[in-house]
Coordinates of N, CA, C and O in Angstrom, one line a residue:
X1 N 116.8 69.2 106.9 CA 115.7 69.5 106.0 C 115.1 70.9 106.2 O 114.8 71.2 107.3
X2 N 115.0 71.6 105.1 CA 114.4 73.0 105.2 C 112.9 72.9 104.9 O 112.5 72.3 103.9
X3 N 112.2 73.6 105.8 CA 110.7 73.7 105.5 C 110.4 74.9 104.7 O 110.9 76.0 105.0
X4 N 109.6 74.7 103.7 CA 109.2 75.8 102.8 C 107.8 76.2 103.2 O 106.9 75.3 103.1
X5 N 107.5 77.4 103.6 CA 106.2 77.8 104.0 C 105.2 77.7 102.8 O 105.5 78.0 101.7
X6 N 104.0 77.4 103.2 CA 102.9 77.3 102.2 C 102.6 78.8 101.8 O 102.6 79.7 102.7
X7 N 102.3 79.0 100.5 CA 101.8 80.4 100.2 C 100.5 80.7 100.8 O 99.7 79.8 101.0
X8 N 100.3 82.0 101.2 CA 99.0 82.3 101.8 C 98.0 82.3 100.7 O 98.2 82.2 99.5
X9 N 96.7 82.5 101.1 CA 95.6 82.3 100.2 C 95.7 83.4 99.1 O 95.4 83.1 97.9
X10 N 96.1 84.7 99.5 CA 96.2 85.7 98.5 C 97.2 85.4 97.4 O 96.9 85.6 96.2
X11 N 98.3 84.9 97.8 CA 99.4 84.5 96.8 C 98.9 83.4 95.9 O 99.1 83.4 94.7
X12 N 98.2 82.4 96.5 CA 97.7 81.3 95.7 C 96.7 81.8 94.7 O 96.7 81.4 93.5
X13 N 95.7 82.7 95.2 CA 94.7 83.2 94.3 C 95.3 84.0 93.1 O 94.9 83.9 92.0
X14 N 96.3 84.8 93.5 CA 97.0 85.6 92.5 C 97.7 84.7 91.4 O 97.6 85.0 90.2
X15 N 98.4 83.7 91.9 CA 99.1 82.7 91.0 C 98.1 82.0 90.1 O 98.3 81.9 88.9
X16 N 96.9 81.6 90.7 CA 95.9 81.0 89.8 C 95.3 81.9 88.8 O 95.1 81.5 87.7
X17 N 95.1 83.2 89.2 CA 94.6 84.2 88.2 C 95.6 84.4 87.1 O 95.2 84.5 86.0
X18 N 96.9 84.4 87.4 CA 97.9 84.6 86.4 C 98.0 83.4 85.5 O 98.1 83.6 84.2
X19 N 97.8 82.2 86.0 CA 97.8 81.0 85.1 C 96.6 81.0 84.2 O 96.7 80.7 83.0
X20 N 95.5 81.4 84.7 CA 94.2 81.5 83.9 C 94.4 82.6 82.8 O 94.1 82.3 81.6
X21 N 95.0 83.7 83.1 CA 95.2 84.7 82.1 C 96.2 84.2 81.1 O 96.0 84.5 79.9
X22 N 97.3 83.6 81.5 CA 98.3 83.0 80.5 C 97.6 82.0 79.6 O 97.9 82.1 78.4
X23 N 96.7 81.2 80.1 CA 96.1 80.2 79.2 C 95.1 80.8 78.3 O 94.8 80.2 77.2
X24 N 94.6 82.0 78.6 CA 93.6 82.6 77.8 C 94.2 83.2 76.5 O 93.4 83.6 75.6
X25 N 95.5 83.3 76.4 CA 96.2 84.0 75.3 C 95.8 85.4 75.1 O 95.9 86.0 74.0
X26 N 95.3 86.0 76.1 CA 95.0 87.4 76.1 C 96.3 88.2 76.2 O 97.1 88.0 77.1
X27 N 96.5 89.2 75.3 CA 97.7 89.9 75.2 C 97.5 91.4 75.3 O 96.6 92.0 74.7
X28 N 98.3 92.1 76.1 CA 98.2 93.5 76.3 C 99.0 94.1 75.1 O 100.2 94.0 75.0
X29 N 98.3 94.6 74.1 CA 98.9 95.0 72.8 C 99.5 96.4 72.9 O 100.5 96.7 72.3
X30 N 99.0 97.3 73.7 CA 99.4 98.7 73.8 C 99.9 99.0 75.2 O 99.2 99.8 75.9
X31 N 101.0 98.4 75.7 CA 101.4 98.7 77.1 C 101.9 100.1 77.3 O 102.3 100.7 76.3
X32 N 102.0 100.5 78.5 CA 102.6 101.8 78.9 C 104.1 101.6 78.7 O 104.7 100.6 79.2
X33 N 104.7 102.5 77.9 CA 106.2 102.4 77.7 C 106.9 103.7 77.9 O 108.1 103.8 77.6
X34 N 106.2 104.7 78.3 CA 106.9 106.0 78.5 C 106.1 106.9 79.5 O 104.9 106.7 79.7
X35 N 106.8 107.8 80.1 CA 106.1 108.8 81.0 C 106.7 110.2 80.6 O 107.9 110.3 80.5
X36 N 105.8 111.1 80.3 CA 106.2 112.5 80.0 C 107.4 112.5 78.9 O 108.3 113.3 79.1
X37 N 107.3 111.6 78.0 CA 108.3 111.7 76.9 C 109.6 110.9 77.1 O 110.4 110.8 76.3
X38 N 109.7 110.3 78.3 CA 110.8 109.4 78.6 C 110.4 108.0 78.2 O 109.5 107.4 78.8
X39 N 111.1 107.4 77.2 CA 110.8 106.1 76.7 C 111.6 105.0 77.4 O 112.7 105.3 77.8
X40 N 111.0 103.9 77.6 CA 111.6 102.8 78.3 C 112.9 102.4 77.6 O 112.9 102.3 76.4
X41 N 114.0 102.3 78.3 CA 115.3 101.9 77.9 C 115.8 102.7 76.7 O 116.6 102.3 75.9
X42 N 115.5 104.0 76.7 CA 115.9 104.9 75.7 C 116.7 106.1 76.3 O 116.2 107.0 76.9
X43 N 118.0 105.9 76.2 CA 119.0 106.9 76.7 C 118.7 108.3 76.3 O 118.7 109.2 77.1
X44 N 118.5 108.5 75.0 CA 118.3 109.9 74.5 C 117.1 110.6 75.2 O 117.2 111.8 75.5
X45 N 116.0 109.9 75.3 CA 114.8 110.6 75.9 C 115.0 110.8 77.4 O 114.6 111.8 77.9
X46 N 115.7 109.9 78.1 CA 115.8 110.0 79.5 C 116.8 111.1 79.9 O 116.6 111.9 80.9
X47 N 117.8 111.3 79.1 CA 118.8 112.4 79.4 C 118.3 113.8 79.2 O 118.9 114.7 79.7
X48 N 117.1 113.9 78.6 CA 116.4 115.2 78.5 C 115.8 115.6 79.9 O 115.6 116.8 80.1
X49 N 115.5 114.6 80.7 CA 114.9 114.9 82.0 C 115.9 114.7 83.2 O 116.0 115.5 84.1
X50 N 116.7 113.7 83.1 CA 117.7 113.4 84.2 C 118.9 114.3 84.0 O 119.4 114.4 82.9
X51 N 119.3 115.0 85.0 CA 120.5 115.9 85.0 C 121.7 115.3 85.7 O 121.5 114.4 86.5
X52 N 122.8 115.7 85.3 CA 124.1 115.2 86.0 C 124.0 115.3 87.5 O 124.5 114.5 88.2
X53 N 123.4 116.4 88.0 CA 123.3 116.6 89.4 C 122.3 115.6 90.1 O 122.4 115.4 91.3
X54 N 121.5 114.9 89.4 CA 120.6 114.0 89.9 C 121.4 112.7 90.3 O 122.0 112.1 89.4
X55 N 121.3 112.3 91.5 CA 122.1 111.2 92.0 C 121.2 110.0 92.2 O 120.0 110.1 92.6
X56 N 121.7 108.8 91.9 CA 120.9 107.6 92.1 C 121.0 107.2 93.6 O 122.0 107.5 94.2
X57 N 120.0 106.6 94.1 CA 120.1 106.1 95.5 C 120.8 104.8 95.5 O 121.3 104.3 94.4
X58 N 120.9 104.1 96.6 CA 121.6 102.9 96.8 C 121.1 101.7 95.9 O 121.8 100.8 95.7
X59 N 119.8 101.9 95.5 CA 119.2 100.8 94.7 C 119.3 101.1 93.2 O 118.7 100.4 92.3
X60 N 120.0 102.2 92.8 CA 120.1 102.6 91.4 C 118.9 103.3 90.8 O 118.6 103.1 89.7
X61 N 118.2 104.0 91.7 CA 117.0 104.7 91.3 C 117.1 106.2 91.4 O 117.8 106.7 92.3
X62 N 116.5 106.9 90.4 CA 116.4 108.3 90.4 C 115.0 108.7 90.9 O 114.1 108.0 90.6
X63 N 114.9 109.8 91.7 CA 113.6 110.2 92.2 C 113.4 111.7 91.9 O 114.3 112.5 92.1
X64 N 112.2 112.0 91.4 CA 111.9 113.3 91.0 C 110.5 113.7 91.4 O 109.6 112.8 91.5
X65 N 110.3 115.0 91.7 CA 109.0 115.5 92.1 C 108.3 116.2 90.9 O 109.0 116.8 90.1
X66 N 107.0 116.1 90.8 CA 106.3 117.0 89.9 C 106.4 118.4 90.5 O 106.8 118.6 91.6
X67 N 106.1 119.4 89.6 CA 106.3 120.8 90.1 C 105.4 121.2 91.2 O 105.6 122.2 91.9
X68 N 104.3 120.4 91.4 CA 103.4 120.7 92.5 C 103.7 119.9 93.8 O 102.9 120.0 94.7
X69 N 104.7 119.1 93.8 CA 105.1 118.3 95.0 C 104.2 117.2 95.3 O 104.5 116.5 96.3
X70 N 103.2 117.0 94.6 CA 102.2 115.9 95.0 C 102.5 114.5 94.4 O 101.9 113.6 94.8
X71 N 103.4 114.5 93.4 CA 103.7 113.2 92.7 C 105.2 113.0 92.7 O 106.0 113.9 92.6
X72 N 105.6 111.7 92.9 CA 107.0 111.3 92.8 C 107.1 110.3 91.7 O 106.4 109.4 91.6
X73 N 108.1 110.6 90.9 CA 108.5 109.7 89.8 C 109.8 109.0 90.2 O 110.8 109.7 90.5
X74 N 109.8 107.7 90.2 CA 111.0 106.9 90.4 C 111.4 106.2 89.1 O 110.6 105.6 88.5
X75 N 112.7 106.4 88.7 CA 113.2 105.8 87.5 C 114.3 104.8 87.9 O 115.2 105.1 88.6
X76 N 114.1 103.5 87.5 CA 114.9 102.4 87.9 C 115.8 101.9 86.8 O 115.3 101.7 85.7
X77 N 117.1 101.8 87.1 CA 118.0 101.2 86.1 C 118.4 99.8 86.7 O 118.6 99.7 87.8
X78 N 118.3 98.8 85.8 CA 118.8 97.5 86.2 C 120.3 97.4 86.2 O 120.9 98.2 85.5
X79 N 120.9 96.6 87.1 CA 122.3 96.4 87.0 C 122.7 96.1 85.6 O 122.1 95.2 84.9
X80 N 123.8 96.7 85.1 CA 124.2 96.5 83.8 C 123.6 97.4 82.7 O 124.1 97.5 81.6
X81 N 122.6 98.1 83.1 CA 122.0 99.1 82.1 C 123.0 100.2 81.9 O 123.7 100.6 82.8
X82 N 122.9 100.8 80.7 CA 123.7 102.0 80.4 C 123.2 103.2 81.2 O 122.1 103.2 81.7
X83 N 124.0 104.2 81.3 CA 123.6 105.4 82.0 C 122.3 106.0 81.3 O 122.2 106.0 80.1
X84 N 121.4 106.3 82.2 CA 120.1 106.9 81.8 C 119.2 105.9 81.0 O 118.2 106.2 80.4
X85 N 119.5 104.6 81.1 CA 118.7 103.6 80.4 C 117.7 103.1 81.5 O 118.1 102.3 82.4
X86 N 116.5 103.6 81.4 CA 115.5 103.3 82.4 C 114.6 102.1 82.1 O 114.1 102.0 81.0
X87 N 114.6 101.1 83.0 CA 113.9 99.9 82.8 C 112.5 99.8 83.5 O 111.7 99.0 83.1
X88 N 112.4 100.6 84.6 CA 111.1 100.6 85.3 C 110.8 102.0 85.7 O 111.6 102.8 86.2
X89 N 109.5 102.4 85.5 CA 109.0 103.6 85.9 C 108.0 103.4 87.1 O 107.1 102.5 87.0
X90 N 108.1 104.3 88.1 CA 107.1 104.2 89.2 C 106.6 105.6 89.5 O 107.4 106.6 89.6
X91 N 105.3 105.7 89.7 CA 104.7 107.0 90.0 C 103.7 106.8 91.2 O 103.0 105.8 91.3
X92 N 103.8 107.7 92.2 CA 103.0 107.6 93.4 C 102.7 108.9 94.0 O 103.5 109.9 93.7
X93 N 101.7 109.0 94.8 CA 101.5 110.2 95.6 C 102.7 110.5 96.5 O 103.2 109.5 97.1
X94 N 103.1 111.7 96.6 CA 104.2 112.0 97.4 C 103.9 112.0 98.9 O 104.7 111.8 99.7
X95 N 102.6 112.2 99.2 CA 102.2 112.2 100.6 C 102.9 113.3 101.3 O 103.2 114.4 100.8
X96 N 103.1 113.1 102.6 CA 103.7 114.1 103.4 C 105.2 113.9 103.5 O 105.9 114.7 104.1
X97 N 105.7 112.9 102.8 CA 107.2 112.7 102.8 C 107.9 113.7 102.0 O 107.4 113.9 100.8
X98 N 108.9 114.3 102.5 CA 109.6 115.3 101.6 C 111.1 114.9 101.7 O 111.7 114.8 102.7
X99 N 111.6 114.5 100.5 CA 113.0 114.2 100.4 C 113.6 115.4 99.6 O 112.9 116.3 99.1
X100 N 114.9 115.3 99.4 CA 115.6 116.3 98.6 C 115.6 116.0 97.2 O 116.7 115.9 96.5
X101 N 114.5 115.7 96.6 CA 114.4 115.4 95.2 C 114.2 116.6 94.4 O 113.6 117.6 94.8
X102 N 114.7 116.6 93.1 CA 114.5 117.8 92.3 C 113.1 117.8 91.7 O 112.5 116.8 91.4
X103 N 112.6 119.0 91.5 CA 111.3 119.2 90.8 C 111.5 119.4 89.3 O 112.5 120.0 88.9
X104 N 110.6 118.8 88.6 CA 110.7 118.9 87.1 C 109.5 119.7 86.7 O 108.5 119.8 87.4
X105 N 109.6 120.2 85.4 CA 108.5 121.0 84.9 C 107.4 120.1 84.4 O 107.2 119.9 83.2
X106 N 106.6 119.5 85.3 CA 105.5 118.7 84.9 C 104.5 118.8 86.1 O 104.8 118.6 87.2
X107 N 103.2 119.1 85.8 CA 102.2 119.2 86.8 C 101.8 117.7 87.2 O 101.4 117.5 88.4
X108 N 101.9 116.8 86.3 CA 101.6 115.4 86.6 C 102.5 114.5 85.7 O 103.0 114.9 84.7
X109 N 102.6 113.3 86.1 CA 103.4 112.3 85.4 C 102.4 111.4 84.6 O 101.5 110.8 85.3
X110 N 102.4 111.4 83.3 CA 101.4 110.8 82.5 C 102.0 109.8 81.5 O 103.0 110.2 80.8
X111 N 101.5 108.6 81.4 CA 102.1 107.6 80.5 C 101.6 107.9 79.0 O 100.7 108.7 78.8
X112 N 102.2 107.2 78.1 CA 101.9 107.3 76.7 C 100.4 106.9 76.4 O 99.8 107.3 75.5
X113 N 99.8 106.1 77.3 CA 98.4 105.8 77.2 C 97.5 106.7 77.9 O 96.3 106.5 78.0
X114 N 98.0 107.7 78.5 CA 97.2 108.7 79.3 C 96.9 108.3 80.7 O 96.0 108.9 81.3
X115 N 97.6 107.3 81.2 CA 97.4 106.9 82.6 C 98.0 107.9 83.5 O 99.2 108.3 83.3
X116 N 97.3 108.3 84.6 CA 97.8 109.2 85.6 C 97.1 109.0 86.9 O 96.1 108.4 87.0
X117 N 97.8 109.5 88.0 CA 97.2 109.3 89.3 C 95.8 109.9 89.4 O 95.6 110.9 88.7
X118 N 95.0 109.3 90.2 CA 93.6 109.9 90.3 C 92.6 109.2 89.4 O 91.4 109.4 89.7
X119 N 93.0 108.5 88.4 CA 92.1 107.8 87.5 C 91.3 106.7 88.3 O 91.8 106.2 89.3
X120 N 90.2 106.3 87.7 CA 89.4 105.2 88.3 C 89.7 103.9 87.5 O 90.2 103.9 86.4
X121 N 89.2 102.8 88.0 CA 89.5 101.5 87.5 C 88.9 101.4 86.0 O 89.6 100.9 85.1
X122 N 87.7 101.8 85.8 CA 87.1 101.7 84.5 C 87.9 102.5 83.4 O 88.0 102.0 82.3
X123 N 88.4 103.6 83.8 CA 89.1 104.4 82.8 C 90.5 103.8 82.5 O 90.9 103.8 81.3
X124 N 91.1 103.1 83.5 CA 92.4 102.4 83.2 C 92.1 101.2 82.3 O 92.8 101.0 81.3
X125 N 91.0 100.5 82.5 CA 90.7 99.3 81.7 C 90.3 99.7 80.3 O 90.7 99.1 79.3
X126 N 89.6 100.9 80.1 CA 89.3 101.4 78.8 C 90.6 101.7 78.0 O 90.6 101.4 76.8
X127 N 91.6 102.1 78.7 CA 92.9 102.5 78.0 C 93.8 101.3 77.7 O 94.4 101.2 76.7
X128 N 93.8 100.3 78.6 CA 94.7 99.2 78.6 C 94.1 97.9 78.2 O 94.8 96.9 77.8
X129 N 92.8 97.7 78.4 CA 92.1 96.5 78.0 C 91.9 95.6 79.2 O 92.3 95.9 80.3
X130 N 91.3 94.4 78.9 CA 90.9 93.5 80.0 C 91.9 92.4 80.2 O 91.5 91.4 80.9
X131 N 93.1 92.4 79.7 CA 94.0 91.3 79.9 C 94.8 91.6 81.1 O 96.1 91.7 81.1
X132 N 94.2 91.6 82.3 CA 94.8 91.8 83.6 C 94.3 90.8 84.6 O 93.3 90.1 84.4
X133 N 95.0 90.7 85.7 CA 94.5 90.0 86.8 C 94.3 91.0 87.9 O 95.0 92.1 87.9
X134 N 93.4 90.8 88.8 CA 93.1 91.7 89.8 C 93.4 91.1 91.2 O 93.0 89.9 91.4
X135 N 93.9 91.9 92.1 CA 94.1 91.4 93.4 C 93.3 92.4 94.3 O 93.6 93.6 94.4
X136 N 92.3 91.9 94.9 CA 91.4 92.7 95.8 C 91.9 92.6 97.2 O 92.5 91.6 97.6
X137 N 91.5 93.6 98.0 CA 91.8 93.6 99.4 C 90.5 94.0 100.1 O 89.6 94.7 99.6
X138 N 90.3 93.6 101.3 CA 89.2 93.9 102.1 C 89.3 95.4 102.6 O 88.3 95.9 103.2
X139 N 90.4 96.0 102.4 CA 90.6 97.4 102.9 C 90.4 98.5 101.9 O 90.9 99.5 102.0
X140 N 89.7 98.2 100.8 CA 89.4 99.1 99.8 C 90.5 99.3 98.7 O 90.4 100.2 97.9
X141 N 91.4 98.3 98.7 CA 92.5 98.4 97.7 C 92.2 97.4 96.6 O 91.6 96.3 96.9
X142 N 92.7 97.7 95.4 CA 92.7 96.7 94.3 C 93.9 97.0 93.5 O 94.3 98.1 93.3
X143 N 94.5 95.9 92.9 CA 95.6 96.1 92.1 C 95.3 95.4 90.7 O 94.9 94.3 90.7
X144 N 95.5 96.2 89.6 CA 95.3 95.6 88.3 C 96.7 95.3 87.8 O 97.6 96.1 87.9
X145 N 96.9 94.0 87.4 CA 98.3 93.6 87.1 C 98.3 93.0 85.6 O 97.5 92.1 85.3
X146 N 99.1 93.7 84.8 CA 99.2 93.2 83.4 C 100.6 92.6 83.2 O 101.6 93.0 83.9
X147 N 100.8 91.7 82.3 CA 102.0 91.0 82.1 C 102.2 90.6 80.7 O 101.2 90.1 80.1
X148 N 103.4 90.7 80.1 CA 103.7 90.1 78.8 C 105.0 89.3 79.0 O 105.9 89.8 79.5
X149 N 104.9 88.1 78.5 CA 106.1 87.2 78.6 C 106.3 86.5 77.2 O 105.4 86.3 76.4
X150 N 107.6 86.3 76.9 CA 107.9 85.6 75.7 C 107.4 84.2 75.8 O 107.3 83.6 76.9
X151 N 106.9 83.5 74.8 CA 107.1 83.9 73.4 C 106.0 84.9 73.0 O 106.1 85.4 71.8
X152 N 105.0 85.2 73.8 CA 104.0 86.2 73.4 C 104.7 87.6 73.4 O 105.6 87.8 74.2
X153 N 104.2 88.5 72.6 CA 104.8 89.8 72.6 C 103.7 90.8 72.0 O 102.6 90.3 71.6
X154 N 104.0 92.0 72.0 CA 103.0 93.0 71.5 C 103.2 93.1 70.0 O 104.2 92.6 69.4
X155 N 102.3 93.8 69.3 CA 102.4 94.1 67.9 C 103.7 94.8 67.6 O 104.3 94.6 66.5
X156 N 104.1 95.7 68.5 CA 105.3 96.5 68.3 C 106.6 95.7 68.7 O 107.7 96.2 68.6
X157 N 106.5 94.4 69.1 CA 107.6 93.6 69.5 C 108.4 94.2 70.6 O 109.6 94.3 70.5
X158 N 107.7 94.7 71.6 CA 108.4 95.4 72.7 C 109.5 94.5 73.4 O 110.6 95.0 73.6
X159 N 109.2 93.3 73.7 CA 110.1 92.4 74.3 C 111.3 92.1 73.4 O 112.5 92.2 73.8
X160 N 111.0 91.7 72.2 CA 112.1 91.4 71.2 C 113.0 92.6 71.0 O 114.2 92.5 71.0
X161 N 112.4 93.8 70.8 CA 113.2 94.9 70.4 C 114.1 95.4 71.6 O 115.1 96.1 71.4
X162 N 113.7 95.1 72.8 CA 114.5 95.5 74.0 C 115.3 94.3 74.6 O 115.9 94.5 75.6
X163 N 115.2 93.2 73.9 CA 115.9 92.0 74.4 C 115.6 91.6 75.9 O 116.5 91.4 76.7
X164 N 114.3 91.7 76.2 CA 113.9 91.4 77.6 C 112.8 90.3 77.5 O 112.0 90.3 76.6
X165 N 112.8 89.4 78.5 CA 111.8 88.3 78.5 C 110.5 88.6 79.1 O 109.5 88.0 78.8
X166 N 110.4 89.7 80.0 CA 109.1 89.9 80.7 C 108.9 91.4 80.9 O 109.8 92.1 81.4
X167 N 107.7 91.8 80.6 CA 107.2 93.2 80.9 C 106.0 93.0 81.9 O 105.2 92.1 81.8
X168 N 105.9 94.0 82.8 CA 104.8 94.0 83.7 C 104.3 95.4 84.0 O 105.0 96.4 83.7
X169 N 103.1 95.5 84.4 CA 102.5 96.8 84.8 C 101.5 96.6 85.9 O 100.7 95.7 85.9
X170 N 101.6 97.4 86.9 CA 100.8 97.3 88.1 C 100.2 98.6 88.4 O 100.8 99.7 88.5
X171 N 98.8 98.6 88.6 CA 98.1 99.8 88.9 C 97.3 99.6 90.2 O 96.4 98.8 90.3
X172 N 97.7 100.4 91.3 CA 97.1 100.2 92.6 C 96.1 101.3 92.9 O 96.5 102.5 92.9
X173 N 94.9 100.9 93.2 CA 93.8 101.8 93.5 C 93.3 101.7 94.9 O 93.3 100.5 95.4
X174 N 93.0 102.8 95.5 CA 92.3 102.7 96.8 C 91.0 103.5 96.7 O 91.1 104.7 96.2
X175 N 89.9 102.9 97.0 CA 88.6 103.5 96.9 C 88.4 104.1 95.5 O 88.0 105.2 95.3
X176 N 88.8 103.2 94.5 CA 88.6 103.5 93.1 C 89.4 104.7 92.6 O 89.0 105.3 91.6
X177 N 90.5 105.0 93.2 CA 91.3 106.1 92.8 C 92.8 105.6 92.6 O 93.3 105.0 93.6
X178 N 93.4 105.8 91.5 CA 94.7 105.3 91.2 C 95.7 106.1 92.1 O 95.8 107.4 91.9
X179 N 96.4 105.5 93.0 CA 97.4 106.2 93.8 C 98.8 105.8 93.6 O 99.7 106.4 94.2
X180 N 99.0 104.7 92.9 CA 100.4 104.3 92.6 C 100.4 103.4 91.4 O 99.5 102.5 91.2
X181 N 101.4 103.5 90.5 CA 101.5 102.6 89.4 C 103.0 102.5 89.0 O 103.8 103.3 89.3
X182 N 103.3 101.3 88.4 CA 104.7 101.1 88.0 C 104.6 100.1 86.8 O 103.7 99.3 86.7
X183 N 105.6 100.3 85.9 CA 105.6 99.4 84.8 C 107.1 99.3 84.3 O 107.9 100.2 84.5
X184 N 107.4 98.2 83.6 CA 108.7 98.1 83.0 C 109.1 96.6 82.8 O 108.2 95.8 82.8
X185 N 110.4 96.4 82.7 CA 110.9 95.1 82.4 C 111.4 94.5 83.7 O 112.1 95.2 84.5
X186 N 111.0 93.2 84.0 CA 111.6 92.5 85.1 C 113.1 92.3 84.9 O 113.5 92.2 83.7
X187 N 113.9 92.3 85.9 CA 115.3 92.0 85.8 C 115.5 90.6 85.3 O 115.0 89.7 85.9
X188 N 116.2 90.4 84.2 CA 116.3 89.0 83.6 C 117.1 88.1 84.4 O 117.9 88.4 85.2

C-alpha cells in the first residue's frame, strides 16, 4: 500500500481558491498572449526574434537577455511543437546570474497588455482584471494566478483557435514589485 501525503495548508488554500474562482464564472477576457511582438504559438512572429544560432536547452527552452542585461526572457516549446512555436513565455530579473544568452534589442520585455517587471499589484489588476487567485506568503511575496479552461474561453477564442485546453498566467511580486511572470498553455 502506498501512502499519499496530505497537501500542505498552502496547497489546500490555493486549490480552494481556484475552485471558488471556477464556480464564479469569472473569465479573463484579455489575457497576455505576446511579448515584444512574439505571439503565442505563432511561428512567423517568433522567427523574427529567435535566430538559428540560438540553441534550446535540455528542456526545449530558448533564453534571451534584454539589452540592459537586467531581464531574461525564456521561450518554451512543448514537445511536438513546430520549430519556433512558443507555448510559454517567462520573464524574470536576471539577477547576478550570467549565462551565455544572446542580447536582443529590447530595453524591457513587455506583454501585449503592457505588463512588465517592476509593476505593482494594483497596476497588474487594472490591466488584467480581478479574475485571479492570490497566493500570499509571510515573506513579502504574493502570486496572482489567472487561468482559462475549456469550456470557458476568451472573446477571441484563444483556447479554441490554438487547440489547447488550458491557459494560465502567473505574476509573482515581492514587496509589491513584479519580479517574475509567465504565461502560456499548459502541456495537454
